[in-house]
Coordinates of C-alpha atoms in Angstrom, one line a residue:
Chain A
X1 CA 147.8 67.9 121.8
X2 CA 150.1 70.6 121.0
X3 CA 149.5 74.3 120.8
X4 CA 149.7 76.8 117.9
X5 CA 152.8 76.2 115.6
X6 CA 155.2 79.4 115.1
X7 CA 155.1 80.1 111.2
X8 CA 157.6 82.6 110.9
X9 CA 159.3 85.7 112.4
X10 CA 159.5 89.3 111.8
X11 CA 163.3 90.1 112.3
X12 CA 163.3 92.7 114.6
X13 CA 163.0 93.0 118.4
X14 CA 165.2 90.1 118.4
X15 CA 162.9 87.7 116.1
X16 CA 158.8 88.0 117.2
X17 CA 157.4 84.7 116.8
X18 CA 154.2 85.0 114.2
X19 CA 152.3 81.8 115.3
X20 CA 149.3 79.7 113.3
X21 CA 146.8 81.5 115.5
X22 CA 148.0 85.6 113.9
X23 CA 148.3 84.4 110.7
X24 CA 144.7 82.2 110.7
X25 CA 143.1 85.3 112.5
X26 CA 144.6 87.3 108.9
X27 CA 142.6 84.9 107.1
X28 CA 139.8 85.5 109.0
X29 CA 140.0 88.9 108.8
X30 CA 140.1 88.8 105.1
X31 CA 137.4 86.8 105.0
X32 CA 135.2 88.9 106.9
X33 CA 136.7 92.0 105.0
X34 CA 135.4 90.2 101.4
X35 CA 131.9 89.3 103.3
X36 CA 131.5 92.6 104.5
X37 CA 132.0 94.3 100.7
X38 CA 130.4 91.8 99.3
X39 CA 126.4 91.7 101.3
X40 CA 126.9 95.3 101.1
X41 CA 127.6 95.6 97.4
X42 CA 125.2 97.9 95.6
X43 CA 122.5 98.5 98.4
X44 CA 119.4 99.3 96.9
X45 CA 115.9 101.2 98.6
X46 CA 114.4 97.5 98.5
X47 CA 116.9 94.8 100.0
X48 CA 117.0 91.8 97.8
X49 CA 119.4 88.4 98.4
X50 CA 122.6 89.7 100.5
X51 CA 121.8 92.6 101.7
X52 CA 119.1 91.1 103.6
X53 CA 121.3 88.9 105.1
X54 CA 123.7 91.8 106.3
X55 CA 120.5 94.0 107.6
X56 CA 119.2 90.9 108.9
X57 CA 122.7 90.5 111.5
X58 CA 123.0 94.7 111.9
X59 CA 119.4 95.2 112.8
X60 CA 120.3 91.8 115.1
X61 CA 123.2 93.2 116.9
X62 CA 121.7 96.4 117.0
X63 CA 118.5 95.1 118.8
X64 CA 120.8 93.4 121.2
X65 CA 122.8 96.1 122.1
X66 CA 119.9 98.3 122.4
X67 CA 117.9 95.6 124.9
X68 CA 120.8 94.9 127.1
X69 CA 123.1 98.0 127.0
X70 CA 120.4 100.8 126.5
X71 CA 119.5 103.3 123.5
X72 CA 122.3 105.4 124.5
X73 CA 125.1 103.0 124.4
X74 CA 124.8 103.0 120.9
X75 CA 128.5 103.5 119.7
X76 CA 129.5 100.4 121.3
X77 CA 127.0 98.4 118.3
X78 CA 130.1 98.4 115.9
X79 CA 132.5 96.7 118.2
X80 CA 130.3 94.7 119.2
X81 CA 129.5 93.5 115.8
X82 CA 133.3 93.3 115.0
X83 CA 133.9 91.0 118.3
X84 CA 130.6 88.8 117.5
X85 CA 131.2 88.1 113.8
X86 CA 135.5 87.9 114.5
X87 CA 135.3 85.2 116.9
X88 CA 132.1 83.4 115.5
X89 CA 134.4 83.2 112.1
X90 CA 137.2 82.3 114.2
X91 CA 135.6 79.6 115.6
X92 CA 133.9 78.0 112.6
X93 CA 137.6 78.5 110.9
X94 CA 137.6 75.1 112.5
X95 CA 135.3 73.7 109.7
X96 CA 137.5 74.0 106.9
X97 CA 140.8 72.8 108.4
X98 CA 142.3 75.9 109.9
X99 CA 143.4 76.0 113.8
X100 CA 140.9 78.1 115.2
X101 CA 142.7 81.0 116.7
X102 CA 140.2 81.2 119.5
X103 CA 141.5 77.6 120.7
X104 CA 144.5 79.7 121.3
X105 CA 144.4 81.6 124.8
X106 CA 146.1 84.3 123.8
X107 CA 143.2 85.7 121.5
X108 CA 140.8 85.1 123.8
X109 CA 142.7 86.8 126.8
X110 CA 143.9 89.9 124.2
X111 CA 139.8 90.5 123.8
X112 CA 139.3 90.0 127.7
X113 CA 141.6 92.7 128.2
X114 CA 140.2 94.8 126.0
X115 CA 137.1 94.6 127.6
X116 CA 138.6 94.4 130.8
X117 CA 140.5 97.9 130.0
X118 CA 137.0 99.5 128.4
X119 CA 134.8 98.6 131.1
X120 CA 137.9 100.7 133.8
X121 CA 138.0 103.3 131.0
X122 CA 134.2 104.2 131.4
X123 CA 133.8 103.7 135.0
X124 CA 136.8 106.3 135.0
X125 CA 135.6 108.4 132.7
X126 CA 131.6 108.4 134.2
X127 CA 132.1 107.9 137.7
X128 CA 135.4 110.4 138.2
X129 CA 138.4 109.1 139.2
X130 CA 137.5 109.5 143.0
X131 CA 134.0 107.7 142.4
X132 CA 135.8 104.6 140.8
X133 CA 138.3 103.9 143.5
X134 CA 135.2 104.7 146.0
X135 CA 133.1 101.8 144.3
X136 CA 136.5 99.5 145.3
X137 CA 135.5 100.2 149.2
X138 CA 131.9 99.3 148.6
X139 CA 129.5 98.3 150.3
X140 CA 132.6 98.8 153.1
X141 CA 136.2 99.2 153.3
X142 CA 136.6 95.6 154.0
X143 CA 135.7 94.3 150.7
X144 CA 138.3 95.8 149.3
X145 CA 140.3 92.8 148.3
X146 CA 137.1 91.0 147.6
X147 CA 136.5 94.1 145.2
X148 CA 139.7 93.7 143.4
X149 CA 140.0 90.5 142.9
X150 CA 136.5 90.0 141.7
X151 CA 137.2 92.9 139.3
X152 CA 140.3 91.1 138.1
X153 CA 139.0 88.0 137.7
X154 CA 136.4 89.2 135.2
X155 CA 139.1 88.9 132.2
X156 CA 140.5 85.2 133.3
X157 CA 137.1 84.1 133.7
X158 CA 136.0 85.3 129.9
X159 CA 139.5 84.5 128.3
X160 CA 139.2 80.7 130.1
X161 CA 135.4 80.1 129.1
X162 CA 135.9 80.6 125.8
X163 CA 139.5 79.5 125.3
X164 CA 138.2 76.3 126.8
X165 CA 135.3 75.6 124.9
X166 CA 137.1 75.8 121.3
X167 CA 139.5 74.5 122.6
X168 CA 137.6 71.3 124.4
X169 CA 136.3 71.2 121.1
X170 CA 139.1 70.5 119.2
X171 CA 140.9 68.3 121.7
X172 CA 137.8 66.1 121.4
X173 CA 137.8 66.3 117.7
X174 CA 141.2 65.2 117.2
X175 CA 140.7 62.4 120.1
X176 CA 137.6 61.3 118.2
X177 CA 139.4 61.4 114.6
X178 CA 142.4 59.5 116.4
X179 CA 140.0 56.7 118.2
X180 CA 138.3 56.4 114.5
X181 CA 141.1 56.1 112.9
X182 CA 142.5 53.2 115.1
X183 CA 138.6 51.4 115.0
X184 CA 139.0 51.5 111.3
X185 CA 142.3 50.0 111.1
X186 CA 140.8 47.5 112.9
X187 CA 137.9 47.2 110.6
X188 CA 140.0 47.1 107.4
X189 CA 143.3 45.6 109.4
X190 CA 142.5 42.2 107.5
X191 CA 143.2 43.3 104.2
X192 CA 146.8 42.5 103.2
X193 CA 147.2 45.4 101.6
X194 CA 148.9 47.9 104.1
X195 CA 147.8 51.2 101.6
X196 CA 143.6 50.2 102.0
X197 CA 144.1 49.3 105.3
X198 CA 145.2 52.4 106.8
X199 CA 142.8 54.2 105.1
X200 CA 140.6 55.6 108.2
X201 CA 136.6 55.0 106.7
X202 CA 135.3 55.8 109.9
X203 CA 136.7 59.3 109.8
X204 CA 134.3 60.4 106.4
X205 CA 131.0 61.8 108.2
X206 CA 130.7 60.7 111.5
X207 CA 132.7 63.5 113.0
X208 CA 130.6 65.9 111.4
X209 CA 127.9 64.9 114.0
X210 CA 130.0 66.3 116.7
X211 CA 131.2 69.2 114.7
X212 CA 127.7 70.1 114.4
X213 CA 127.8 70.7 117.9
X214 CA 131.6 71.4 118.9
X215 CA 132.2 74.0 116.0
X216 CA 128.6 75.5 114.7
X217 CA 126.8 75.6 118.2
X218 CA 129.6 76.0 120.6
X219 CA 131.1 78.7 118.2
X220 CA 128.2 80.8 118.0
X221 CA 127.2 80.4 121.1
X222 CA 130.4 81.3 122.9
X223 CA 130.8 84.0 120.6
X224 CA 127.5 85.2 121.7
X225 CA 128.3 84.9 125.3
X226 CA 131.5 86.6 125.1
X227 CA 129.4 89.6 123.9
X228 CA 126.8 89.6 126.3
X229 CA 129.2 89.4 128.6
X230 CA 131.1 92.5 127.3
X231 CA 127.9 94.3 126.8
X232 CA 127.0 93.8 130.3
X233 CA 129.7 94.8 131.9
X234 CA 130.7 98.0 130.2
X235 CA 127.0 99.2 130.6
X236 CA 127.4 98.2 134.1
X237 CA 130.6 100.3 134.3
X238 CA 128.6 103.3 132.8
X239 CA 125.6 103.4 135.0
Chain B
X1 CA 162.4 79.3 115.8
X2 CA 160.1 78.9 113.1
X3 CA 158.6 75.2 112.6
X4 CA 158.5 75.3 116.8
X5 CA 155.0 74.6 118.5
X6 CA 153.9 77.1 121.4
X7 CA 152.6 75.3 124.6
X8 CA 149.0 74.6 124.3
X9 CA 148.4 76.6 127.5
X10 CA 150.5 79.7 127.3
X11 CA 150.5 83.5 127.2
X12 CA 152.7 85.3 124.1
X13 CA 153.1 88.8 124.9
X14 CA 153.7 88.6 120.7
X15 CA 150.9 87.2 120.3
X16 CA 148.4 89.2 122.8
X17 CA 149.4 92.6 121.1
X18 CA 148.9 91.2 117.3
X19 CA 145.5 90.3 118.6
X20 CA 144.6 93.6 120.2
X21 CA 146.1 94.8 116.4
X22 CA 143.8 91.8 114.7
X23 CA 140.7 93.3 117.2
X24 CA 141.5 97.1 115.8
X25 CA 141.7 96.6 112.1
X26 CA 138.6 94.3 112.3
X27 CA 136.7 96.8 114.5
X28 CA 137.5 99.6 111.1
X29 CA 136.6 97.1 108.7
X30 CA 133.4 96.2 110.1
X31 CA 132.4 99.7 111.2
X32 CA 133.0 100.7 108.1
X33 CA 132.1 98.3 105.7
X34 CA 129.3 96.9 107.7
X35 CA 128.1 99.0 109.9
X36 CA 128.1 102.4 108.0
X37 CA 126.4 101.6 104.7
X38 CA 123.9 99.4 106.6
X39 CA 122.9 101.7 108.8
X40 CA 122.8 104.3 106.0
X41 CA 120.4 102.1 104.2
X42 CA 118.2 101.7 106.5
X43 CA 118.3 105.5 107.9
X44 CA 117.1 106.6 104.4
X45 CA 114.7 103.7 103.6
X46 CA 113.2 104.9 107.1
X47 CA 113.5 108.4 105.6
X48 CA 111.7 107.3 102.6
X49 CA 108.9 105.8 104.5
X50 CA 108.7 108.3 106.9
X51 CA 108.2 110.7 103.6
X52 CA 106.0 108.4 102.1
X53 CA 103.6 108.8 105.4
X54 CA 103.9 112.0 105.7
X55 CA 102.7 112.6 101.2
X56 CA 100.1 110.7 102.0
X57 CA 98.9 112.5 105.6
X58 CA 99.3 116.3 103.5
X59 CA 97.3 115.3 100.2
X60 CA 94.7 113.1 102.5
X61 CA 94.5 116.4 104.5
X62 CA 94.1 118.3 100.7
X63 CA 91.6 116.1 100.2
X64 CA 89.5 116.7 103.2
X65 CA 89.9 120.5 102.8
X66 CA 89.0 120.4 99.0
X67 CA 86.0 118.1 100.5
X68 CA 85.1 120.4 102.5
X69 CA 85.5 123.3 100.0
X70 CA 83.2 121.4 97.8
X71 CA 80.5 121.0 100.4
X72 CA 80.4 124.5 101.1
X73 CA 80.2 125.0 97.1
X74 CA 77.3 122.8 96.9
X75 CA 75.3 124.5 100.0
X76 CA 75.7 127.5 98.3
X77 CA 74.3 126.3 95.1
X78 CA 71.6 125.1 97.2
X79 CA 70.9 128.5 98.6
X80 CA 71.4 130.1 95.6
X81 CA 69.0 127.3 93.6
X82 CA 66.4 128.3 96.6
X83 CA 66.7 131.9 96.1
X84 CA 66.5 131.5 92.7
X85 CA 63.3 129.6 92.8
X86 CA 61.9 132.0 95.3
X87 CA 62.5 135.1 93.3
X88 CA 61.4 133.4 89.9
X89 CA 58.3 132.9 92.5
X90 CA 57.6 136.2 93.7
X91 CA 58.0 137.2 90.1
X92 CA 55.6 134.9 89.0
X93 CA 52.8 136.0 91.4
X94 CA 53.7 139.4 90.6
X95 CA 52.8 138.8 87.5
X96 CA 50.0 136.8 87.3
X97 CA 48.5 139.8 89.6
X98 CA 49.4 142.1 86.9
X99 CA 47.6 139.6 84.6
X100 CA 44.7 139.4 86.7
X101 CA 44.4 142.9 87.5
X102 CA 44.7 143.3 83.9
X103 CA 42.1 140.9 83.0
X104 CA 40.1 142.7 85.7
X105 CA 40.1 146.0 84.3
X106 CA 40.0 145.1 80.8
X107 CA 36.7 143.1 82.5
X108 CA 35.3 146.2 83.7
X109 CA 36.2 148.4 81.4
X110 CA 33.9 146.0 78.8
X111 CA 31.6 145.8 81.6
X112 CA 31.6 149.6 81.3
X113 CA 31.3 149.9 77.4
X114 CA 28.5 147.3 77.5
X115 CA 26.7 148.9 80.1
X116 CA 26.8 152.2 78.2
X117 CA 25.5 150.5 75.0
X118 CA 23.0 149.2 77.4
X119 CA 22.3 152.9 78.5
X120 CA 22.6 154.2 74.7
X121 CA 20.3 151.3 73.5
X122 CA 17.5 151.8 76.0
X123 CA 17.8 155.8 75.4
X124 CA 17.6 154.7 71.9
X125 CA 14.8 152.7 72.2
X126 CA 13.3 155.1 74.6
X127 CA 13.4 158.0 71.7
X128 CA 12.1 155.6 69.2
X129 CA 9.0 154.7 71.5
X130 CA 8.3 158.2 72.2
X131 CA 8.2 158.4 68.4
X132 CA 6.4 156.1 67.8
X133 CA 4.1 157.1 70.7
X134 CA 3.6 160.7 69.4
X135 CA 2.6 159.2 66.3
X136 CA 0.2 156.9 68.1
X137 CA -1.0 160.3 69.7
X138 CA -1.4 161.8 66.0
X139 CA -3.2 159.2 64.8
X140 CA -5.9 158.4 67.8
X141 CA -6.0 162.6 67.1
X142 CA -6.5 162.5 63.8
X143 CA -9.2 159.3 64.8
X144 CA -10.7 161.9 67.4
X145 CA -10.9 164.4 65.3
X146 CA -12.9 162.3 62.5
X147 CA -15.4 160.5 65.3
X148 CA -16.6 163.5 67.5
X149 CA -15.5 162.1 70.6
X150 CA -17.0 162.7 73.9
X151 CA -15.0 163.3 76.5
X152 CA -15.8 160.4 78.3
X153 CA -14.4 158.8 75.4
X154 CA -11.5 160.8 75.4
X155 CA -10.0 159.8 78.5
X156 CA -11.3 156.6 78.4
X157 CA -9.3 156.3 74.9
X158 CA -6.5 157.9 77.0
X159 CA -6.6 155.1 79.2
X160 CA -6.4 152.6 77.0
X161 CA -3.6 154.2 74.7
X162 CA -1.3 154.3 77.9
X163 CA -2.2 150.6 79.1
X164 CA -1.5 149.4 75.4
X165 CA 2.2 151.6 76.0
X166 CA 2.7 149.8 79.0
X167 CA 2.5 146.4 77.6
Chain C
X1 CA 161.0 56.9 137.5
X2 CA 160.4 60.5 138.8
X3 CA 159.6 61.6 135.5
X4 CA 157.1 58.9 135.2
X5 CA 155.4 58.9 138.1
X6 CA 154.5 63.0 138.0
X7 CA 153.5 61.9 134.3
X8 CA 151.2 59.0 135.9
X9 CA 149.6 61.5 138.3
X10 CA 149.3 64.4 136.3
X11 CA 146.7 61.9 134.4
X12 CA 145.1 60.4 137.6
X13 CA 145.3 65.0 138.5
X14 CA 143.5 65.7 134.9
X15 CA 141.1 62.8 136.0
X16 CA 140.0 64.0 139.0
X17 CA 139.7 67.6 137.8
X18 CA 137.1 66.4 135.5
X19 CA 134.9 65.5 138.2
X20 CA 133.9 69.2 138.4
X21 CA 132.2 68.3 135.2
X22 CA 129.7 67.3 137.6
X23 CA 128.4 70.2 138.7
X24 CA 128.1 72.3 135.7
X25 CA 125.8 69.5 134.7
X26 CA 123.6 69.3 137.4
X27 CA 123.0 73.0 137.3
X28 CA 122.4 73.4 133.4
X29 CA 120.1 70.5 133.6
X30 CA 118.3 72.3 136.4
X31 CA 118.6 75.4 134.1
X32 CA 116.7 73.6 131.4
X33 CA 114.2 72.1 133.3
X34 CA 113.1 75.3 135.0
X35 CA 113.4 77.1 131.2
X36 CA 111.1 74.0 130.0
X37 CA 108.9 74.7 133.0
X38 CA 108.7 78.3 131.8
X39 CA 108.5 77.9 128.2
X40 CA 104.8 75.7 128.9
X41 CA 103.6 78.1 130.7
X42 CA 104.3 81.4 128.9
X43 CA 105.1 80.0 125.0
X44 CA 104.9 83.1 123.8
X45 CA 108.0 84.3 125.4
X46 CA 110.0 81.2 124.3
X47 CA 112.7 83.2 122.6
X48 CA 113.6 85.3 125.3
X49 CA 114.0 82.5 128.0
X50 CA 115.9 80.4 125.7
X51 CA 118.5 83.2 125.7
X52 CA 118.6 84.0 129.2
X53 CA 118.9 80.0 129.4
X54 CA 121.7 79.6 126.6
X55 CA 123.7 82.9 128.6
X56 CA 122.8 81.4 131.8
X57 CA 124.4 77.6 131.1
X58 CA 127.5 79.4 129.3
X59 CA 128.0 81.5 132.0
X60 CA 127.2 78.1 134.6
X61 CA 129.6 76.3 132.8
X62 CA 132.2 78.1 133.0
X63 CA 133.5 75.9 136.5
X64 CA 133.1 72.9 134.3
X65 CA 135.5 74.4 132.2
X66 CA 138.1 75.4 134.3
X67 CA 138.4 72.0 135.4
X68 CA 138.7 71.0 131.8
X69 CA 141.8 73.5 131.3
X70 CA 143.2 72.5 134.3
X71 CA 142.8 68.8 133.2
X72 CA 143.9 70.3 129.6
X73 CA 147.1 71.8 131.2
X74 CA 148.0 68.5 133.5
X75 CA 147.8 66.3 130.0
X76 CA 149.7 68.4 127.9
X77 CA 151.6 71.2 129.4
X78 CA 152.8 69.1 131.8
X79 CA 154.1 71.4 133.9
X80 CA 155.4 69.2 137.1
X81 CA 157.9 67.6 134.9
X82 CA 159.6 71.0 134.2
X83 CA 159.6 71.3 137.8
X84 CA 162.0 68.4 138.3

């Protein structure tokens, strides 16, 4: 099992490295940029095919972010939908072939941070800078480390849970595809022909089984717990 | 070097900021591609309902009031009918008194005329009797005159003339 | 033979890292049960407990799934070789 593949590189800085993950994330993004013009393509009063669907998943996130983060936390509804739908998409990139770019920990740690650096940002900005480094020596001074370290572990935890469950995912994908491909040489290994015989049968819809739960639940459902989780902790941060 | 695989665990400074690039643009695109017109959408179809509630609420309200307008009309048409009704009443007797005290004195009045004729008759009558009586008188003196009457006879005759009258 | 040997116990390492698999297990299944037990006695709220339950295993498993990077990174980052 070997991690993303470096595509190219931009020429400056000394060469940066553009791996598989950046440039399947573009992909995605485009993706999601044609979805996103396309359901909302001449909106009319009475919603009809599409545009159902994309009310359907605003009114869905916006529910959500009203019930966990509160009817004032509002603004965060967009970046919420942007983080649920980019790394639902980025996991399900899986289904058609690409490397998922969350089954890459450097995506998944990039969107910890962020939420890492937003949930410090508005404890800052609502607590006073005196009130946030006071909530580090609650409930006393001695927690202090305890307080830090819990604090800092927030993004590793996140970045790890998801990073790990794509990624699980595809490990045992590929270690399933490789075990059916060896059981169907075995199968066919009797055939003199050595062009038939390596032809892996096993591997046409058995492994869609699994997908059905390593790629369409695990994706959504990770990508749904990474946004809880975000939600939770930056309305935390703000109360 | 391109062609190269990264480590399947690792951390790419590179690669952490072209996400947190990746995370912005997608944040803009869906916010507003997404998010914007969508929420548009449903703020005015709200709008529109909300509108819709609130036609309906003013011309139900109209159409109390004009209810209400219309009730008041009809009581007073009722009134009016009643006083209408009550006058043509009063009228009515008023005039049937008249009538009556018309008949009434017409009544009398021929009452009055017939009692005269009455009067005139039997003063008529009254003068034709005495005529007729003075006549009487002529002739029992002319019959007097030719007998040679006593005076016994004479009353007595008397008598008898003013009996016969009285019958 | 050094090479080899690290290569032989980072796999036995990976194995045994996997036993945390355990206790994610244990817990979600304890999860489930409790959200079964909930669900047959309020039905109507169905939805909502299956979404604390869903966030509840995720968030339960995530032990079971440090043990699996750890196990991930012994296999094929290998990184006691490069310590040679």
């Amino acid at each position: 099992m070997e991690g993303p593949k470096i595509i190219f590189e931009i020429p400056i800085f000394g060469g940066i490295p553009v791996t598989e993950t950046i440039v399947n994330s573009w992909i995605v993004i485009v993706f999601i940029a044609f979805l996103c013009k396309f359901l909302t393509w001449k909106m009319q009063k009475v919603p009809k095919g599409k545009q159902v669907l994309a009310e359907k998943l605003v009114l869905m996130i916006n529910g959500l972010v009203e019930q966990t983060m509160g009817k004032d936390k509002m603004r965060f509804a967009p970046y919420i939908g942007a983080l649920f739908v980019y790394s639902a998409t980025c996991s399900l990139s899986s289904l058609v072939g690409l490397r998922p770019p969350t089954a890459d920990l450097n995506t998944t740690l990039g969107w910890a941070l962020v939420t890492f650096a937003m949930v410090q940002y508005n404890s800052i900005r609502s607590h006073g800078i005196l009130g946030y480094l006071k909530g580090f020596l609650s409930p006393t001074p001695v927690m202090l480390p305890m307080n830090i370290v819990s604090e800092a572990v927030n993004p590793i935890s996140m970045s790890f849970r998801h990073f790990g469950n794509i990624a699980a995912g595809t490990v045992i994908t590929s270690l399933l595809y490789g075990a059916l491909a060896a059981a169907s040489t075995v199968i066919l290994g009797w055939i003199p022909n050595t062009f038939i015989s390596t032809i892996p049968i096993l591997q046409l819809g058995l492994p869609a089984l699994l997908s059905i739960y390593f790629d369409l639940f695990s994706s959504c459902l990770q990508a749904f717990i990474f946004c809880m989780l975000t939600m939770v902790f930056v309305a935390n941060a703000i109360d | 070097m391109p062609g190269e695989t990264m480590p399947f665990v690792s951390v790419d400074v590179w690669s952490l900021i072209m996400t947190w690039g990746n995370l912005i643009i997608l944040y803009f695109i869906v916010k507003k591609l997404l998010f914007k017109p969508v929420n548009k959408m449903l703020q005015d179809r709200e709008n529109e309902i909300q509108k819709t509630i609130d036609d309906a609420n003013t011309s139900r309200d109209e159409a109390h009031k004009l209810e209400e307008e219309y009730k008041k009309h009809l009581e007073n048409a009722k009134e009016e009918a009643g006083e209408i009704v009550k006058t043509a009443q009063q009228k009515a007797q008023v005039r049937s008194e008249e009538i009556i005290r018309n008949a009434q004195q017409q009544a009398s009045m021929i009452m009055k005329k017939a009692d005269e004729q009455i009067e005139k008759e039997r003063i008529s009558a009254l003068e034709q009797t005495k005529g007729e009586i003075s006549e009487i008188a002529v002739m029992i003196a002319e019959k007097v005159v030719k007998k040679d009457l006593t005076n016994d006879d004479h009353e007595r005759m008397i008598e008898e003339i003013i009996d016969n009258l009285d019958k | 033979m050094e090479r080899a040997i690290i290569l032989a116990a980072s796999a036995i390492g990976a194995g045994i890292a996997m036993i945390a698999g355990l206790g994610p297990g244990i817990g979600q299944g304890f999860a489930a049960g409790k959200a079964c037990e909930a669900v047959g006695r309020q039905p109507e709220a169905s939805s909502d407990i299956t979404r604390t339950m869903l966030f509840g295993c995720a968030v339960a498993e995530s032990t079971g799934i440090y043990s699996l990077v750890v196990a991930l990174i012994l296999l094929f980052v290998n990184p006691l070789v490069n310590m040679l």
